[in-house]
Amino acid sequence: MGYRVEVFDRTLKRVGEIDEWISLNFTVRLSQEGIWQLLIKDGTPQAQLIEKGGGIAIWQDGVPEPVLSGPVDTYQKYWTKLQHTGPGSLYIAGKCHNTLAYSRLAFPDPSKPVSAQWQAPATRLVSAATSRATTVYNELNSALGPAALADRRITGLNAPAPSIAVQGVADSLRMDVVGAKVEEWLKDNALSYRFLYNPSAQRIDLRITKPRDLSKTVRFSTELGNLREFVWTLSAPRLTRAIVGCGGQGKDRYFFQKIDTASEAEWGMQREVFVDRADIPLKAGKAGAPAIVSTIQADGLEDIGMNPDGKDWTQKLATAKAALQAAKDAGKPDYDPEYDAVVQATNEAKPVAVEYYKGALEEAAAKVLADAAGTGNFQIYPIDTESCQFGRDYQVGDIVTVIVDGTEYSDLVREVTISVDDGGNTQDISPKIGQQGSGEPLNLYKTVYEMQKKLRRLESRM
């Protein structure tokens, strides 16, 4: 499988082809900025093809469109006595065309220039009622597409509106980087976007698509001969017990414990951590049960605080307080009935407050244990074969299947890094499937656990 590099100028017109180089490396990423690097001999006609404002399109044999395209943003001259002799070498690099989304900010009002943004709302809201495909399209189109202000519009950008129904997202925008914000919206991989050079029309096309499910046809395993290497790691949880301390003082402080009993049984270990949540106003009450922390006001009434919305814990308490205040304001000589009603309503509201804060305790402990849970790390390194090749049979954004030790795992191809030698032939292809290499917590605990169980059964029969 071979590759070739075409060059276009700042008007997107094709100006030539580079068919000789020292090395070519590029990375295609899902809904992110891909990169490319080209090392060529300086002083040649080919070295003069790529100019500022222009870029390249990388083609793969047998694939009807570029696998990556993007503008140049780096030139570097190399000269050494040993390798880069004579006129030396030229290192030229850039990002894929997705970088266009990272070149724009989300204005509070995209229809107004910077000088008029003071007239815009403080933030611009994104509605969850709108399909996410439409939300992404609207943001990209208004920031750099045909709908953008004239001085922000990218020349030659074609942005057709998508007709894809995907659950929307609620958000607010104010001078966020558009590419980073769109990346956040597409984190669940329900759809993806890509800017790609169209050589026939000499333009850049925006594509918003849903993942293709190729899990039944594109499969990687050692038996199929298209898996160079795999590594799976099963790690015990760092913590199994979270002990949360609340807002009481000294012997009155209330402590809550949550235990990951499943992990303790599986790994035969107990690991505790103390979580200081003095902001949760609970104390140890009768027989150690949780009780609300309160204060006594100047008038002798008990203050148990407000709920998260800044209101009284019950409507009855709010009504009683209002009636007491009205009696005082009216100068009523005897407002003991109203006072007693507040006392009673306060006592009845205490369990409501306690239940809310017990939920906050549970949530705090669960988060700590989840962050420290056991992990299953799964790294795979496919290779191209005659029957299964990147670009021709699958692309970034497709769902594929990996089979390891009898366990199948299907996920998205998020990234592919390719190295090409000076003959235009592939030296190395490294796809990353699922969260592998994304920087996100990779926790395929259940999948890797199944691999371990099946491997043990196999070993026991040998």
Coordinates of C-alpha atoms in Angstrom, one line a residue:
M1 CA 0.0 0.0 0.0
G2 CA 1.5 3.3 -1.1
Y3 CA 1.0 7.0 -0.4
R4 CA 1.5 10.2 -2.3
V5 CA 1.4 13.9 -1.4
E6 CA -0.4 16.6 -3.4
V7 CA 0.2 20.3 -2.8
F8 CA -2.3 23.1 -3.0
D9 CA -1.7 26.9 -2.7
R10 CA -3.6 29.4 -0.5
T11 CA -6.4 29.5 -3.1
L12 CA -6.8 25.7 -2.7
K13 CA -5.6 25.2 -6.3
R14 CA -3.5 22.1 -6.9
V15 CA 0.1 23.1 -7.8
G16 CA 1.9 19.8 -7.9
E17 CA 2.9 16.5 -6.3
I18 CA 5.7 15.5 -4.0
D19 CA 6.8 11.9 -4.8
E20 CA 10.2 11.9 -3.1
W21 CA 10.8 12.5 0.5
I22 CA 13.0 11.3 3.4
S23 CA 10.1 10.6 5.7
L24 CA 6.4 11.3 6.0
N25 CA 4.4 10.9 9.3
F26 CA 0.8 11.9 10.0
T27 CA -1.9 11.3 12.5
V28 CA -5.6 11.3 11.8
R29 CA -7.8 12.0 14.9
L30 CA -11.5 11.8 15.5
S31 CA -13.1 15.3 15.8
Q32 CA -9.7 16.8 16.8
E33 CA -6.6 18.3 15.2
G34 CA -4.6 15.7 13.3
I35 CA -0.9 16.5 12.4
W36 CA 1.5 15.8 9.6
Q37 CA 5.3 16.1 9.2
L38 CA 7.2 15.9 5.9
L39 CA 11.0 15.7 5.7
I40 CA 12.4 16.4 2.2
K41 CA 15.7 17.3 0.6
D42 CA 16.1 21.1 0.3
G43 CA 17.1 22.8 -2.9
T44 CA 14.8 20.7 -5.1
P45 CA 11.8 21.9 -7.1
Q46 CA 9.6 19.8 -4.8
A47 CA 10.9 21.7 -1.8
Q48 CA 9.6 24.9 -3.3
L49 CA 6.0 23.6 -3.8
I50 CA 4.7 24.1 -0.3
E51 CA 4.3 27.8 0.5
K52 CA 2.9 29.8 3.4
G53 CA -0.9 29.7 3.2
G54 CA -0.9 26.5 1.2
G55 CA -0.9 22.9 2.4
I56 CA -1.0 19.2 1.4
A57 CA -3.4 16.4 0.8
I58 CA -2.2 12.9 1.5
W59 CA -3.5 10.1 -0.7
Q60 CA -3.5 6.4 -0.1
D61 CA -3.6 3.9 -3.0
G62 CA -7.1 2.6 -3.7
V63 CA -8.8 5.2 -1.6
P64 CA -11.0 7.7 -3.6
E65 CA -10.3 10.7 -1.3
P66 CA -7.4 12.1 0.8
V67 CA -6.9 10.3 4.1
L68 CA -5.7 13.7 5.6
S69 CA -5.4 17.3 4.4
G70 CA -4.2 20.4 6.1
P71 CA -2.3 23.7 5.9
V72 CA 1.4 24.2 6.6
D73 CA 2.4 26.0 9.8
T74 CA 6.1 25.0 10.3
Y75 CA 9.3 25.2 8.3
Q76 CA 12.6 24.0 9.7
K77 CA 15.9 23.7 7.9
Y78 CA 18.3 20.8 8.8
W79 CA 21.9 20.5 7.9
T80 CA 24.4 18.0 9.5
K81 CA 27.7 16.6 8.4
L82 CA 26.6 13.1 8.5
Q83 CA 23.0 12.7 7.3
H84 CA 21.5 16.0 6.0
T85 CA 24.5 17.0 3.8
G86 CA 24.7 19.1 0.7
P87 CA 21.9 21.6 0.6
G88 CA 20.4 20.0 3.8
S89 CA 16.9 19.0 4.5
L90 CA 13.6 20.8 5.0
Y91 CA 11.2 19.8 7.7
I92 CA 7.6 21.0 6.8
A93 CA 4.7 20.3 9.2
G94 CA 1.1 21.3 9.9
K95 CA -2.2 20.2 11.3
C96 CA -5.2 18.7 9.5
H97 CA -8.0 21.0 8.3
N98 CA -9.8 20.4 11.6
T99 CA -7.5 23.1 13.0
L100 CA -9.8 25.6 11.3
A101 CA -12.3 25.0 14.2
Y102 CA -9.6 25.8 16.7
S103 CA -8.8 29.1 15.0
R104 CA -12.1 30.7 16.0
L105 CA -13.8 31.9 19.2
A106 CA -17.5 31.5 20.0
F107 CA -18.7 35.1 20.1
P108 CA -21.7 35.8 22.3
D109 CA -23.3 37.1 19.1
P110 CA -21.6 35.7 15.9
S111 CA -23.5 38.2 13.7
K112 CA -21.7 41.2 15.3
P113 CA -18.1 42.2 15.0
V114 CA -15.8 42.3 18.0
S115 CA -16.4 46.0 18.4
A116 CA -20.1 45.4 18.9
Q117 CA -20.0 42.4 21.2
W118 CA -20.8 44.8 24.1
Q119 CA -24.3 44.8 22.7
A120 CA -24.6 41.0 22.9
P121 CA -25.9 39.0 25.8
A122 CA -23.4 38.0 28.5
T123 CA -23.5 34.4 27.2
R124 CA -25.1 32.6 24.3
L125 CA -27.2 29.6 25.2
V126 CA -27.2 26.3 23.3
S127 CA -30.5 24.4 23.5
A128 CA -30.7 20.6 24.2
A129 CA -33.9 20.6 22.1
T130 CA -31.8 21.1 19.0
S131 CA -30.1 18.1 17.3
R132 CA -26.4 18.0 18.2
A133 CA -25.5 17.7 14.5
T134 CA -27.3 21.0 13.9
T135 CA -25.7 22.6 16.9
V136 CA -22.2 21.7 15.7
Y137 CA -23.0 22.8 12.2
N138 CA -24.5 26.1 13.4
E139 CA -21.4 26.9 15.5
L140 CA -18.9 26.0 12.8
N141 CA -20.8 27.7 10.0
S142 CA -21.4 31.0 12.0
A143 CA -17.7 31.1 13.2
L144 CA -15.9 30.4 9.9
G145 CA -18.3 29.1 7.3
P146 CA -20.4 30.9 4.7
A147 CA -22.6 32.3 7.5
A148 CA -19.7 34.0 9.3
L149 CA -18.8 37.6 9.1
A150 CA -16.9 38.4 6.0
D151 CA -13.5 38.9 7.7
R152 CA -13.9 35.6 9.6
R153 CA -15.1 33.5 6.7
I154 CA -12.7 30.8 5.5
T155 CA -12.2 31.1 1.7
G156 CA -13.4 28.0 -0.2
L157 CA -15.1 26.4 2.8
N158 CA -18.2 24.3 1.8
A159 CA -20.5 23.7 4.8
P160 CA -23.7 21.7 3.8
A161 CA -26.3 21.5 6.6
P162 CA -26.6 17.9 8.1
S163 CA -29.9 16.0 8.5
I164 CA -28.9 13.9 11.4
A165 CA -31.0 13.5 14.6
V166 CA -28.7 13.1 17.6
Q167 CA -29.6 14.0 21.2
G168 CA -28.9 17.7 21.8
V169 CA -26.6 19.3 24.4
A170 CA -27.3 22.3 26.7
D171 CA -24.4 24.7 27.1
S172 CA -23.5 28.4 27.2
L173 CA -20.8 30.1 25.1
R174 CA -18.7 33.2 25.6
M175 CA -15.4 33.5 23.8
D176 CA -14.7 29.7 24.0
V177 CA -12.4 28.1 21.4
V178 CA -14.9 26.6 19.0
G179 CA -12.9 23.5 18.3
A180 CA -12.4 22.7 21.9
K181 CA -16.1 23.3 22.6
V182 CA -17.3 21.1 19.7
E183 CA -14.8 18.4 20.9
E184 CA -16.5 18.5 24.3
W185 CA -20.0 18.2 22.7
L186 CA -18.9 15.1 20.7
K187 CA -17.2 13.4 23.6
D188 CA -19.7 10.5 23.6
N189 CA -18.8 9.8 19.9
A190 CA -22.5 9.8 18.9
L191 CA -21.3 11.7 15.8
S192 CA -18.1 13.4 14.5
Y193 CA -17.0 16.2 12.2
R194 CA -14.2 16.6 9.7
F195 CA -12.8 19.2 7.4
L196 CA -11.3 17.6 4.3
Y197 CA -9.8 19.0 1.0
N198 CA -11.9 18.3 -2.1
P199 CA -9.4 18.3 -5.0
S200 CA -12.1 18.2 -7.7
A201 CA -13.9 21.3 -6.5
Q202 CA -10.8 22.8 -5.0
R203 CA -12.5 23.6 -1.7
I204 CA -12.6 22.3 1.9
D205 CA -15.7 20.3 2.7
L206 CA -17.3 20.1 6.2
R207 CA -18.6 16.6 7.0
I208 CA -20.7 15.8 10.0
T209 CA -21.4 12.1 10.2
K210 CA -22.5 9.3 12.6
P211 CA -20.1 6.3 13.3
R212 CA -20.3 3.4 10.9
D213 CA -20.7 0.1 12.7
L214 CA -18.2 -2.2 11.1
S215 CA -17.9 -4.4 14.2
K216 CA -19.0 -7.5 12.3
T217 CA -16.7 -7.1 9.3
V218 CA -13.6 -5.3 10.5
R219 CA -12.1 -7.5 13.2
F220 CA -8.6 -7.8 14.7
S221 CA -7.2 -10.9 16.4
T222 CA -4.0 -12.9 16.5
E223 CA -5.7 -15.7 14.7
L224 CA -6.6 -13.4 11.8
G225 CA -2.9 -12.2 11.6
N226 CA -3.8 -8.5 11.8
L227 CA -2.8 -7.9 15.4
R228 CA 0.8 -7.1 16.0
E229 CA 0.7 -6.8 19.7
F230 CA -1.7 -6.5 22.6
V231 CA -1.3 -5.7 26.3
W232 CA -4.0 -6.0 29.0
T233 CA -3.5 -5.0 32.6
L234 CA -5.9 -5.6 35.5
S235 CA -5.2 -3.3 38.5
A236 CA -6.7 -3.5 42.0
P237 CA -8.6 -0.5 43.4
R238 CA -6.6 2.1 45.2
L239 CA -9.4 2.5 47.8
T240 CA -12.2 0.3 48.9
R241 CA -13.6 2.2 51.9
A242 CA -14.5 5.9 52.0
I243 CA -15.0 7.4 55.5
V244 CA -16.6 10.8 55.3
G245 CA -16.5 13.3 58.2
C246 CA -19.2 15.9 58.4
G247 CA -19.6 19.3 60.0
G248 CA -20.1 18.4 63.7
Q249 CA -17.3 19.2 66.2
G250 CA -15.4 16.8 68.4
K251 CA -17.4 13.9 69.8
D252 CA -20.4 15.3 68.0
R253 CA -18.9 14.8 64.5
Y254 CA -20.8 12.4 62.4
F255 CA -18.9 9.9 60.3
F256 CA -20.3 7.9 57.3
Q257 CA -18.6 4.9 55.7
K258 CA -19.2 3.4 52.2
I259 CA -17.6 0.1 51.3
D260 CA -16.9 -1.4 47.9
T261 CA -17.8 -4.9 49.1
A262 CA -17.4 -6.5 45.6
S263 CA -13.8 -5.3 45.2
E264 CA -12.9 -6.3 48.7
A265 CA -14.2 -9.8 48.1
E266 CA -12.5 -10.0 44.7
W267 CA -9.1 -8.7 45.7
G268 CA -9.1 -9.7 49.4
M269 CA -7.9 -6.3 50.6
Q270 CA -9.3 -3.3 52.5
R271 CA -8.0 0.2 51.8
E272 CA -9.5 3.2 53.6
V273 CA -9.4 6.9 53.0
F274 CA -10.8 9.8 55.0
V275 CA -12.8 12.4 53.2
D276 CA -13.2 15.8 55.0
R277 CA -16.6 17.2 54.2
A278 CA -17.0 19.7 57.1
D279 CA -19.3 21.6 54.7
I280 CA -22.0 19.0 55.2
P281 CA -24.0 20.2 58.3
L282 CA -24.6 16.9 60.0
K283 CA -23.6 15.9 63.5
A284 CA -23.9 12.7 65.6
G285 CA -27.4 12.8 67.3
K286 CA -29.2 10.3 69.5
A287 CA -27.6 6.9 69.4
G288 CA -25.1 8.2 66.8
A289 CA -27.8 8.8 64.2
P290 CA -27.2 11.8 61.9
A291 CA -28.8 15.1 62.9
I292 CA -28.8 18.5 61.4
V293 CA -26.3 21.1 62.7
S294 CA -28.3 24.2 63.8
T295 CA -27.8 27.5 65.5
I296 CA -30.0 29.3 68.0
Q297 CA -31.1 32.8 66.9
A298 CA -31.5 35.8 69.2
D299 CA -35.2 35.2 69.4
G300 CA -34.6 31.6 70.6
L301 CA -35.7 30.0 67.4
E302 CA -33.6 27.2 65.8
D303 CA -32.0 27.9 62.4
I304 CA -31.5 24.8 60.3
G305 CA -30.4 26.6 57.2
M306 CA -31.8 26.6 53.7
N307 CA -32.1 23.9 51.0
P308 CA -29.8 24.0 47.9
D309 CA -32.3 26.4 46.2
G310 CA -32.0 28.9 49.0
K311 CA -35.5 28.2 50.3
D312 CA -36.9 26.7 53.5
W313 CA -36.8 22.9 53.7
T314 CA -40.6 22.6 53.7
Q315 CA -43.5 24.9 52.6
K316 CA -45.0 24.5 56.0
L317 CA -41.9 26.1 57.6
A318 CA -41.8 28.9 55.1
T319 CA -45.5 29.6 55.8
A320 CA -45.0 29.5 59.5
K321 CA -42.0 31.9 59.3
A322 CA -44.0 34.3 57.1
A323 CA -47.0 34.3 59.6
L324 CA -44.7 35.0 62.5
Q325 CA -43.0 37.9 60.7
A326 CA -46.4 39.3 59.7
A327 CA -47.6 39.1 63.4
K328 CA -44.5 41.0 64.5
D329 CA -44.8 43.6 61.8
A330 CA -48.4 44.2 62.7
G331 CA -47.4 44.8 66.4
K332 CA -49.6 41.9 67.6
P333 CA -49.1 41.8 71.4
D334 CA -49.3 38.0 71.6
Y335 CA -47.7 36.0 68.8
D336 CA -46.9 32.9 70.8
P337 CA -49.1 30.7 68.5
E338 CA -47.2 31.8 65.4
Y339 CA -43.9 31.3 67.3
D340 CA -44.9 27.8 68.4
A341 CA -45.9 27.0 64.8
V342 CA -42.4 27.9 63.6
V343 CA -40.9 25.6 66.3
Q344 CA -43.1 22.7 65.3
A345 CA -42.5 23.2 61.5
T346 CA -38.7 23.4 62.1
N347 CA -38.7 20.1 64.0
E348 CA -40.8 18.5 61.2
A349 CA -38.4 19.9 58.6
K350 CA -35.2 18.5 60.2
P351 CA -35.7 14.9 58.8
V352 CA -36.1 16.4 55.3
A353 CA -32.8 18.3 55.6
V354 CA -31.0 15.2 57.1
E355 CA -32.2 13.0 54.2
Y356 CA -30.8 15.5 51.7
Y357 CA -27.4 15.6 53.3
K358 CA -27.3 11.9 53.7
G359 CA -27.6 11.8 49.9
A360 CA -24.8 14.3 49.6
L361 CA -22.7 12.0 51.9
E362 CA -23.4 9.0 49.7
E363 CA -22.5 10.9 46.6
A364 CA -19.3 12.2 48.0
A365 CA -18.2 8.7 49.1
A366 CA -19.3 7.1 45.9
K367 CA -17.2 9.6 43.8
V368 CA -14.1 8.9 45.8
L369 CA -14.5 5.2 45.4
A370 CA -15.3 5.5 41.7
D371 CA -12.2 7.6 41.1
A372 CA -10.0 5.0 42.8
A373 CA -11.8 1.9 41.4
G374 CA -10.0 -1.1 39.9
T375 CA -9.0 -0.5 36.3
G376 CA -8.7 -2.6 33.2
N377 CA -6.2 -1.2 30.7
F378 CA -6.4 -2.6 27.2
Q379 CA -3.9 -1.6 24.5
I380 CA -3.9 -3.1 21.1
Y381 CA -1.7 -2.6 18.0
P382 CA -3.3 -3.8 14.7
I383 CA -1.4 -4.1 11.5
D384 CA -2.6 -3.8 7.9
T385 CA -3.1 -7.0 5.9
E386 CA -4.3 -7.7 2.4
S387 CA -7.8 -8.4 3.7
C388 CA -8.0 -5.5 6.2
Q389 CA -6.4 -2.1 5.6
F390 CA -6.9 1.3 7.1
G391 CA -8.4 3.8 4.7
R392 CA -9.7 1.2 2.4
D393 CA -11.7 -1.0 4.8
Y394 CA -12.1 1.2 7.9
Q395 CA -11.5 4.9 8.9
V396 CA -11.2 7.0 12.0
G397 CA -14.7 7.1 13.5
D398 CA -15.7 3.6 12.5
I399 CA -16.6 0.9 15.1
V400 CA -14.4 -2.2 14.8
T401 CA -13.9 -5.3 16.9
V402 CA -10.8 -6.7 18.7
I403 CA -10.7 -10.3 19.9
V404 CA -8.3 -11.2 22.6
D405 CA -8.2 -14.4 24.7
G406 CA -11.7 -15.3 23.5
T407 CA -13.2 -11.9 24.5
E408 CA -14.6 -9.5 21.9
Y409 CA -14.4 -5.8 22.4
S410 CA -16.0 -3.3 20.0
D411 CA -15.3 0.4 20.0
L412 CA -14.5 3.4 17.8
V413 CA -11.2 3.9 16.0
R414 CA -10.3 7.3 17.6
E415 CA -6.9 7.9 16.0
V416 CA -4.4 6.4 13.5
T417 CA -0.7 7.3 13.2
I418 CA 1.0 6.4 9.9
S419 CA 4.7 6.4 9.0
V420 CA 5.7 6.2 5.3
D421 CA 9.2 5.6 4.0
D422 CA 11.0 7.4 1.2
G423 CA 9.5 5.1 -1.4
G424 CA 5.9 6.0 -0.4
N425 CA 5.4 2.7 1.3
T426 CA 3.9 2.1 4.7
Q427 CA 6.4 1.5 7.5
D428 CA 4.0 1.5 10.4
I429 CA 0.3 2.0 11.1
S430 CA -0.9 2.4 14.7
P431 CA -4.6 2.7 15.2
K432 CA -5.9 3.5 18.6
I433 CA -9.3 2.0 19.5
G434 CA -11.6 3.2 22.2
Q435 CA -10.1 5.4 24.9
Q436 CA -6.6 4.0 24.3
G437 CA -4.1 6.9 24.3
S438 CA -6.8 9.5 24.6
G439 CA -5.6 10.8 28.0
E440 CA -9.0 9.9 29.5
P441 CA -9.3 7.4 32.3
L442 CA -9.3 4.0 30.5
N443 CA -11.4 1.7 32.5
L444 CA -12.4 -1.5 30.7
Y445 CA -12.4 -3.4 33.9
K446 CA -15.2 -5.8 33.0
T447 CA -13.8 -6.5 29.6
V448 CA -10.3 -7.2 30.9
Y449 CA -11.7 -9.2 33.8
E450 CA -13.4 -11.5 31.3
M451 CA -10.2 -11.9 29.4
Q452 CA -8.4 -13.0 32.6
K453 CA -11.2 -15.5 33.5
K454 CA -11.1 -17.1 30.0
L455 CA -7.3 -17.3 30.1
R456 CA -7.4 -19.1 33.4
R457 CA -9.9 -21.6 32.2
L458 CA -7.8 -22.2 29.1
E459 CA -4.6 -22.6 31.3
S460 CA -6.5 -25.1 33.6
R461 CA -7.3 -27.3 30.7
M462 CA -3.7 -27.5 29.4

